Amino acid sequence: QLQLQESGPGLVKPSETLSLTCTVSGGSISSSSYYWGWIRQPPGKGLEWIGSIYYSGSTYYNPSLKSRVTISVDTSKNQFSLKLSSVTAADTAVYYCARLQVGATTGPAFDIWGQGTMVTVSS
Amino acid sequence: QSALTQPRSVSGSPGQSVTISCTGTSSDVGGYNYVSWYQQHPGKAPKLMIYDVSKRPSGVPDRFSGSKSGNTASLTISGLQAEDEADYYCCSYAGSYKVFGGGTKLTVL
């Protein structure tokens, strides 16, 4: 059964770069039927899509975050990563990684999620 | 990109039906049949309940159904059960981008 697990620092200083990794187990990140994505949720607020990546490295980013976001993939480690630069307190959130199904006969939907990791931006 | 519009809260008694709306624009909800719905219990990760407007993943009860008319998608939960109490989020494809709704808190009275 496919599982996703986020990892990375739980505390980041303002103006620094937030870095998280999502490890995929129980399946290959190189499947042609899926993208892989990052979504975040500030405390007490709703979900926000950050961006998605294909195993080939093709990426799509939320326009509101695009200037600060980089998502990359390492197929040899079955991992994909998120970097968010110049963080402020507004970037404090639970960060989820998720699998995005994009089959030939199905539209995009996040069908498997990691448990999420809380990242706090504070000095 | 603006978040899709959902009611902040809805409620219903056990056994009743409730409908949660999700309003967007012709650039997202109205432009594609790619609306998905997620259920989130407190402290848990979201769970996919509906995709492609009205399709249910394996294991999701048929009490959950989805539909769309114009720029508004809807999630209907029939035969409400206590465990349905949760936050619900819609999400739409918007031409390579994804946009979520603000979320709706469902209370089972």
PDB file of C-alpha atoms in Angstrom:
ATOM      1  CA  GLN A   1       0.000   0.000   0.000  1.00  0.00           C
ATOM      2  CA  LEU A   2       1.430   3.318  -1.059  1.00  0.00           C
ATOM      3  CA  GLN A   3       2.372   5.695   1.734  1.00  0.00           C
ATOM      4  CA  LEU A   4       3.777   9.212   1.824  1.00  0.00           C
ATOM      5  CA  GLN A   5       5.811  10.676   4.678  1.00  0.00           C
ATOM      6  CA  GLU A   6       6.869  14.300   5.071  1.00  0.00           C
ATOM      7  CA  SER A   7      10.106  15.188   6.846  1.00  0.00           C
ATOM      8  CA  GLY A   8      12.023  18.350   7.631  1.00  0.00           C
ATOM      9  CA  PRO A   9      12.581  21.035  10.276  1.00  0.00           C
ATOM     10  CA  GLY A  10       9.575  22.041  12.341  1.00  0.00           C
ATOM     11  CA  LEU A  11      10.938  25.528  12.997  1.00  0.00           C
ATOM     12  CA  VAL A  12      12.285  27.965  10.421  1.00  0.00           C
ATOM     13  CA  LYS A  13      13.487  31.531  10.997  1.00  0.00           C
ATOM     14  CA  PRO A  14      11.915  34.444   9.122  1.00  0.00           C
ATOM     15  CA  SER A  15      13.590  35.251   5.783  1.00  0.00           C
ATOM     16  CA  GLU A  16      15.147  31.775   5.600  1.00  0.00           C
ATOM     17  CA  THR A  17      14.231  28.877   3.331  1.00  0.00           C
ATOM     18  CA  LEU A  18      11.767  26.162   4.343  1.00  0.00           C
ATOM     19  CA  SER A  19      12.820  22.730   3.075  1.00  0.00           C
ATOM     20  CA  LEU A  20      10.695  19.593   3.225  1.00  0.00           C
ATOM     21  CA  THR A  21      10.986  16.135   1.700  1.00  0.00           C
ATOM     22  CA  CYS A  22       8.274  13.616   0.950  1.00  0.00           C
ATOM     23  CA  THR A  23       9.297   9.963   0.842  1.00  0.00           C
ATOM     24  CA  VAL A  24       7.105   7.611  -1.170  1.00  0.00           C
ATOM     25  CA  SER A  25       6.985   3.984  -0.031  1.00  0.00           C
ATOM     26  CA  GLY A  26       5.078   0.985  -1.327  1.00  0.00           C
ATOM     27  CA  GLY A  27       5.155   2.202  -4.918  1.00  0.00           C
ATOM     28  CA  SER A  28       7.220   4.021  -7.497  1.00  0.00           C
ATOM     29  CA  ILE A  29       7.328   7.775  -7.868  1.00  0.00           C
ATOM     30  CA  SER A  30       8.086   7.197 -11.554  1.00  0.00           C
ATOM     31  CA  SER A  31       4.582   6.001 -12.436  1.00  0.00           C
ATOM     32  CA  SER A  32       3.206   7.688 -15.537  1.00  0.00           C
ATOM     33  CA  SER A  33      -0.270   7.986 -14.026  1.00  0.00           C
ATOM     34  CA  TYR A  34       0.558  10.360 -11.231  1.00  0.00           C
ATOM     35  CA  TYR A  35       1.903  13.747 -10.353  1.00  0.00           C
ATOM     36  CA  TRP A  36       3.056  14.554  -6.821  1.00  0.00           C
ATOM     37  CA  GLY A  37       2.040  17.649  -4.937  1.00  0.00           C
ATOM     38  CA  TRP A  38       2.423  19.867  -1.912  1.00  0.00           C
ATOM     39  CA  ILE A  39      -0.535  21.431  -0.099  1.00  0.00           C
ATOM     40  CA  ARG A  40      -0.465  23.506   3.075  1.00  0.00           C
ATOM     41  CA  GLN A  41      -2.960  24.471   5.765  1.00  0.00           C
ATOM     42  CA  PRO A  42      -2.353  27.385   8.169  1.00  0.00           C
ATOM     43  CA  PRO A  43      -3.667  26.787  11.682  1.00  0.00           C
ATOM     44  CA  GLY A  44      -7.456  26.993  11.716  1.00  0.00           C
ATOM     45  CA  LYS A  45      -7.629  27.793   8.012  1.00  0.00           C
ATOM     46  CA  GLY A  46      -8.265  26.055   4.708  1.00  0.00           C
ATOM     47  CA  LEU A  47      -6.132  24.145   2.245  1.00  0.00           C
ATOM     48  CA  GLU A  48      -3.846  25.851  -0.269  1.00  0.00           C
ATOM     49  CA  TRP A  49      -2.256  24.105  -3.243  1.00  0.00           C
ATOM     50  CA  ILE A  50       1.447  24.947  -3.480  1.00  0.00           C
ATOM     51  CA  GLY A  51       2.528  23.041  -6.549  1.00  0.00           C
ATOM     52  CA  SER A  52       2.919  19.703  -8.302  1.00  0.00           C
ATOM     53  CA  ILE A  53       5.677  17.773 -10.057  1.00  0.00           C
ATOM     54  CA  TYR A  54       5.889  14.849 -12.497  1.00  0.00           C
ATOM     55  CA  TYR A  55       8.639  12.245 -12.211  1.00  0.00           C
ATOM     56  CA  SER A  56      10.245  13.762 -15.302  1.00  0.00           C
ATOM     57  CA  GLY A  57      10.689  17.035 -13.410  1.00  0.00           C
ATOM     58  CA  SER A  58       7.841  18.982 -15.024  1.00  0.00           C
ATOM     59  CA  THR A  59       6.366  21.384 -12.464  1.00  0.00           C
ATOM     60  CA  TYR A  60       3.315  23.564 -11.898  1.00  0.00           C
ATOM     61  CA  TYR A  61       3.203  26.181  -9.150  1.00  0.00           C
ATOM     62  CA  ASN A  62       0.547  28.270  -7.466  1.00  0.00           C
ATOM     63  CA  PRO A  63       0.931  31.700  -9.112  1.00  0.00           C
ATOM     64  CA  SER A  64       0.731  33.411  -5.718  1.00  0.00           C
ATOM     65  CA  LEU A  65       3.780  31.471  -4.470  1.00  0.00           C
ATOM     66  CA  LYS A  66       5.640  30.865  -7.704  1.00  0.00           C
ATOM     67  CA  SER A  67       8.409  33.377  -7.088  1.00  0.00           C
ATOM     68  CA  ARG A  68       9.399  31.637  -3.842  1.00  0.00           C
ATOM     69  CA  VAL A  69       8.716  27.947  -4.541  1.00  0.00           C
ATOM     70  CA  THR A  70      10.863  25.196  -5.976  1.00  0.00           C
ATOM     71  CA  ILE A  71       9.687  21.581  -6.153  1.00  0.00           C
ATOM     72  CA  SER A  72      12.122  18.891  -7.242  1.00  0.00           C
ATOM     73  CA  VAL A  73      12.112  15.109  -7.584  1.00  0.00           C
ATOM     74  CA  ASP A  74      14.727  12.434  -6.904  1.00  0.00           C
ATOM     75  CA  THR A  75      13.555   9.222  -8.536  1.00  0.00           C
ATOM     76  CA  SER A  76      16.555   7.259  -7.241  1.00  0.00           C
ATOM     77  CA  LYS A  77      15.394   7.913  -3.683  1.00  0.00           C
ATOM     78  CA  ASN A  78      11.649   7.845  -4.478  1.00  0.00           C
ATOM     79  CA  GLN A  79      11.359  11.319  -2.993  1.00  0.00           C
ATOM     80  CA  PHE A  80      10.209  14.777  -3.951  1.00  0.00           C
ATOM     81  CA  SER A  81      10.998  17.996  -2.154  1.00  0.00           C
ATOM     82  CA  LEU A  82       9.716  21.483  -1.470  1.00  0.00           C
ATOM     83  CA  LYS A  83      11.733  24.635  -0.967  1.00  0.00           C
ATOM     84  CA  LEU A  84       9.993  27.873  -0.001  1.00  0.00           C
ATOM     85  CA  SER A  85      12.249  30.898   0.276  1.00  0.00           C
ATOM     86  CA  SER A  86      12.000  34.153   2.222  1.00  0.00           C
ATOM     87  CA  VAL A  87       9.469  32.759   4.661  1.00  0.00           C
ATOM     88  CA  THR A  88       7.387  34.870   7.024  1.00  0.00           C
ATOM     89  CA  ALA A  89       4.961  34.047   9.809  1.00  0.00           C
ATOM     90  CA  ALA A  90       2.254  33.744   7.151  1.00  0.00           C
ATOM     91  CA  ASP A  91       3.971  30.574   5.928  1.00  0.00           C
ATOM     92  CA  THR A  92       3.348  28.843   9.263  1.00  0.00           C
ATOM     93  CA  ALA A  93       1.210  25.842   8.407  1.00  0.00           C
ATOM     94  CA  VAL A  94       0.818  22.094   8.264  1.00  0.00           C
ATOM     95  CA  TYR A  95       2.452  20.993   5.038  1.00  0.00           C
ATOM     96  CA  TYR A  96       1.074  17.919   3.284  1.00  0.00           C
ATOM     97  CA  CYS A  97       2.494  15.952   0.408  1.00  0.00           C
ATOM     98  CA  ALA A  98       0.037  14.034  -1.748  1.00  0.00           C
ATOM     99  CA  ARG A  99      -0.275  11.886  -4.853  1.00  0.00           C
ATOM    100  CA  LEU A 100      -2.175  13.489  -7.707  1.00  0.00           C
ATOM    101  CA  GLN A 101      -3.925  11.010  -9.977  1.00  0.00           C
ATOM    102  CA  VAL A 102      -3.904  12.088 -13.616  1.00  0.00           C
ATOM    103  CA  GLY A 103      -4.940   8.999 -15.548  1.00  0.00           C
ATOM    104  CA  ALA A 104      -6.084   9.010 -19.182  1.00  0.00           C
ATOM    105  CA  THR A 105      -9.692   8.581 -18.104  1.00  0.00           C
ATOM    106  CA  THR A 106      -9.642  10.433 -14.801  1.00  0.00           C
ATOM    107  CA  GLY A 107      -9.139  14.049 -13.881  1.00  0.00           C
ATOM    108  CA  PRO A 108      -6.647  15.338 -11.330  1.00  0.00           C
ATOM    109  CA  ALA A 109      -7.401  14.535  -7.698  1.00  0.00           C
ATOM    110  CA  PHE A 110      -5.230  14.099  -4.629  1.00  0.00           C
ATOM    111  CA  ASP A 111      -5.960  10.478  -3.788  1.00  0.00           C
ATOM    112  CA  ILE A 112      -3.283   9.651  -1.203  1.00  0.00           C
ATOM    113  CA  TRP A 113      -1.959  12.067   1.421  1.00  0.00           C
ATOM    114  CA  GLY A 114       0.866  12.097   3.898  1.00  0.00           C
ATOM    115  CA  GLN A 115       0.067  12.722   7.549  1.00  0.00           C
ATOM    116  CA  GLY A 116       1.332  16.283   7.350  1.00  0.00           C
ATOM    117  CA  THR A 117       4.102  18.115   9.164  1.00  0.00           C
ATOM    118  CA  MET A 118       3.762  21.354  11.121  1.00  0.00           C
ATOM    119  CA  VAL A 119       6.223  24.076  10.203  1.00  0.00           C
ATOM    120  CA  THR A 120       6.427  27.202  12.337  1.00  0.00           C
ATOM    121  CA  VAL A 121       8.165  30.347  11.143  1.00  0.00           C
ATOM    122  CA  SER A 122       9.553  32.195  14.138  1.00  0.00           C
ATOM    123  CA  SER A 123      12.789  33.685  15.375  1.00  0.00           C
TER     124      SER A 123
ATOM    125  CA  GLN B   1      -6.569  32.780  -8.498  1.00  0.00           C
ATOM    126  CA  SER B   2      -9.224  33.175  -5.809  1.00  0.00           C
ATOM    127  CA  ALA B   3     -10.352  30.392  -3.513  1.00  0.00           C
ATOM    128  CA  LEU B   4     -13.607  28.711  -4.406  1.00  0.00           C
ATOM    129  CA  THR B   5     -16.569  29.841  -2.282  1.00  0.00           C
ATOM    130  CA  GLN B   6     -18.096  27.409   0.197  1.00  0.00           C
ATOM    131  CA  PRO B   7     -20.508  28.037   3.089  1.00  0.00           C
ATOM    132  CA  ARG B   8     -18.635  28.286   6.376  1.00  0.00           C
ATOM    133  CA  SER B   9     -20.894  25.734   8.027  1.00  0.00           C
ATOM    134  CA  VAL B  10     -23.834  23.406   7.483  1.00  0.00           C
ATOM    135  CA  SER B  11     -25.644  21.097   9.847  1.00  0.00           C
ATOM    136  CA  GLY B  12     -28.119  18.247   9.839  1.00  0.00           C
ATOM    137  CA  SER B  13     -29.572  15.558  12.052  1.00  0.00           C
ATOM    138  CA  PRO B  14     -28.681  11.882  11.764  1.00  0.00           C
ATOM    139  CA  GLY B  15     -30.458  10.295   8.823  1.00  0.00           C
ATOM    140  CA  GLN B  16     -31.041  13.590   7.051  1.00  0.00           C
ATOM    141  CA  SER B  17     -29.341  14.869   3.892  1.00  0.00           C
ATOM    142  CA  VAL B  18     -27.140  17.931   3.553  1.00  0.00           C
ATOM    143  CA  THR B  19     -25.669  19.645   0.520  1.00  0.00           C
ATOM    144  CA  ILE B  20     -22.479  21.693   0.448  1.00  0.00           C
ATOM    145  CA  SER B  21     -21.983  24.102  -2.429  1.00  0.00           C
ATOM    146  CA  CYS B  22     -18.742  25.181  -4.066  1.00  0.00           C
ATOM    147  CA  THR B  23     -18.858  28.205  -6.351  1.00  0.00           C
ATOM    148  CA  GLY B  24     -16.117  29.201  -8.727  1.00  0.00           C
ATOM    149  CA  THR B  25     -15.855  30.716 -12.175  1.00  0.00           C
ATOM    150  CA  SER B  26     -15.804  29.636 -15.796  1.00  0.00           C
ATOM    151  CA  SER B  27     -12.008  29.383 -15.449  1.00  0.00           C
ATOM    152  CA  ASP B  28     -12.180  26.620 -12.878  1.00  0.00           C
ATOM    153  CA  VAL B  29     -15.388  24.850 -11.743  1.00  0.00           C
ATOM    154  CA  GLY B  30     -17.400  25.870 -14.789  1.00  0.00           C
ATOM    155  CA  GLY B  31     -14.644  25.168 -17.282  1.00  0.00           C
ATOM    156  CA  TYR B  32     -13.781  21.581 -16.420  1.00  0.00           C
ATOM    157  CA  ASN B  33     -15.448  18.466 -15.027  1.00  0.00           C
ATOM    158  CA  TYR B  34     -12.573  18.080 -12.593  1.00  0.00           C
ATOM    159  CA  VAL B  35     -13.991  18.952  -9.191  1.00  0.00           C
ATOM    160  CA  SER B  36     -12.942  16.852  -6.221  1.00  0.00           C
ATOM    161  CA  TRP B  37     -14.114  16.824  -2.612  1.00  0.00           C
ATOM    162  CA  TYR B  38     -12.137  16.058   0.545  1.00  0.00           C
ATOM    163  CA  GLN B  39     -13.198  15.170   4.076  1.00  0.00           C
ATOM    164  CA  GLN B  40     -10.950  16.217   6.948  1.00  0.00           C
ATOM    165  CA  HIS B  41     -11.401  15.204  10.560  1.00  0.00           C
ATOM    166  CA  PRO B  42      -9.623  17.294  13.235  1.00  0.00           C
ATOM    167  CA  GLY B  43      -5.908  16.673  13.296  1.00  0.00           C
ATOM    168  CA  LYS B  44      -6.056  14.322  10.318  1.00  0.00           C
ATOM    169  CA  ALA B  45      -5.028  14.531   6.689  1.00  0.00           C
ATOM    170  CA  PRO B  46      -7.748  15.162   4.101  1.00  0.00           C
ATOM    171  CA  LYS B  47      -9.383  12.141   2.458  1.00  0.00           C
ATOM    172  CA  LEU B  48     -10.590  12.043  -1.137  1.00  0.00           C
ATOM    173  CA  MET B  49     -14.366  11.496  -1.253  1.00  0.00           C
ATOM    174  CA  ILE B  50     -15.377  12.533  -4.787  1.00  0.00           C
ATOM    175  CA  TYR B  51     -13.413  13.181  -7.985  1.00  0.00           C
ATOM    176  CA  ASP B  52     -14.359  14.175 -11.519  1.00  0.00           C
ATOM    177  CA  VAL B  53     -17.452  15.941 -10.078  1.00  0.00           C
ATOM    178  CA  SER B  54     -19.367  12.763  -9.226  1.00  0.00           C
ATOM    179  CA  LYS B  55     -17.095   9.697  -9.087  1.00  0.00           C
ATOM    180  CA  ARG B  56     -16.452   7.913  -5.799  1.00  0.00           C
ATOM    181  CA  PRO B  57     -13.126   6.239  -4.987  1.00  0.00           C
ATOM    182  CA  SER B  58     -13.278   2.648  -3.842  1.00  0.00           C
ATOM    183  CA  GLY B  59     -14.367   2.433  -0.212  1.00  0.00           C
ATOM    184  CA  VAL B  60     -16.308   5.707  -0.073  1.00  0.00           C
ATOM    185  CA  PRO B  61     -19.954   5.058   0.875  1.00  0.00           C
ATOM    186  CA  ASP B  62     -22.575   5.764  -1.784  1.00  0.00           C
ATOM    187  CA  ARG B  63     -24.186   8.158   0.701  1.00  0.00           C
ATOM    188  CA  PHE B  64     -21.720  10.669  -0.727  1.00  0.00           C
ATOM    189  CA  SER B  65     -22.557  12.083  -4.149  1.00  0.00           C
ATOM    190  CA  GLY B  66     -21.410  14.996  -6.251  1.00  0.00           C
ATOM    191  CA  SER B  67     -22.861  17.133  -9.009  1.00  0.00           C
ATOM    192  CA  LYS B  68     -22.229  20.339 -10.905  1.00  0.00           C
ATOM    193  CA  SER B  69     -24.281  23.020 -12.578  1.00  0.00           C
ATOM    194  CA  GLY B  70     -22.536  25.887 -14.301  1.00  0.00           C
ATOM    195  CA  ASN B  71     -19.928  27.391 -12.010  1.00  0.00           C
ATOM    196  CA  THR B  72     -21.232  25.651  -8.875  1.00  0.00           C
ATOM    197  CA  ALA B  73     -20.422  22.138  -7.717  1.00  0.00           C
ATOM    198  CA  SER B  74     -22.213  20.389  -4.879  1.00  0.00           C
ATOM    199  CA  LEU B  75     -21.534  17.574  -2.449  1.00  0.00           C
ATOM    200  CA  THR B  76     -24.569  15.808  -1.020  1.00  0.00           C
ATOM    201  CA  ILE B  77     -24.378  13.524   1.978  1.00  0.00           C
ATOM    202  CA  SER B  78     -27.486  11.452   2.549  1.00  0.00           C
ATOM    203  CA  GLY B  79     -28.363   9.391   5.603  1.00  0.00           C
ATOM    204  CA  LEU B  80     -26.114  11.525   7.816  1.00  0.00           C
ATOM    205  CA  GLN B  81     -24.081   9.656  10.399  1.00  0.00           C
ATOM    206  CA  ALA B  82     -22.180  10.965  13.396  1.00  0.00           C
ATOM    207  CA  GLU B  83     -18.844  10.129  11.768  1.00  0.00           C
ATOM    208  CA  ASP B  84     -19.633  12.437   8.855  1.00  0.00           C
ATOM    209  CA  GLU B  85     -19.003  15.420  11.132  1.00  0.00           C
ATOM    210  CA  ALA B  86     -15.875  16.970   9.653  1.00  0.00           C
ATOM    211  CA  ASP B  87     -14.582  19.754   7.441  1.00  0.00           C
ATOM    212  CA  TYR B  88     -15.181  19.389   3.717  1.00  0.00           C
ATOM    213  CA  TYR B  89     -13.155  21.039   0.961  1.00  0.00           C
ATOM    214  CA  CYS B  90     -13.803  21.247  -2.745  1.00  0.00           C
ATOM    215  CA  CYS B  91     -10.985  21.541  -5.248  1.00  0.00           C
ATOM    216  CA  SER B  92     -11.055  22.358  -8.926  1.00  0.00           C
ATOM    217  CA  TYR B  93      -8.647  22.054 -11.810  1.00  0.00           C
ATOM    218  CA  ALA B  94      -8.023  25.482 -13.325  1.00  0.00           C
ATOM    219  CA  GLY B  95      -5.824  24.841 -16.321  1.00  0.00           C
ATOM    220  CA  SER B  96      -2.672  23.270 -14.850  1.00  0.00           C
ATOM    221  CA  TYR B  97      -3.445  24.852 -11.503  1.00  0.00           C
ATOM    222  CA  LYS B  98      -5.497  23.621  -8.592  1.00  0.00           C
ATOM    223  CA  VAL B  99      -7.683  25.805  -6.410  1.00  0.00           C
ATOM    224  CA  PHE B 100      -9.363  24.799  -3.165  1.00  0.00           C
ATOM    225  CA  GLY B 101     -12.495  26.085  -1.524  1.00  0.00           C
ATOM    226  CA  GLY B 102     -12.360  27.735   1.875  1.00  0.00           C
ATOM    227  CA  GLY B 103     -13.888  24.706   3.576  1.00  0.00           C
ATOM    228  CA  THR B 104     -17.236  23.895   5.188  1.00  0.00           C
ATOM    229  CA  LYS B 105     -17.703  22.583   8.705  1.00  0.00           C
ATOM    230  CA  LEU B 106     -20.412  19.932   8.835  1.00  0.00           C
ATOM    231  CA  THR B 107     -22.061  19.483  12.205  1.00  0.00           C
ATOM    232  CA  VAL B 108     -24.224  16.435  12.857  1.00  0.00           C
ATOM    233  CA  LEU B 109     -26.776  17.543  15.432  1.00  0.00           C
TER     234      LEU B 109
END
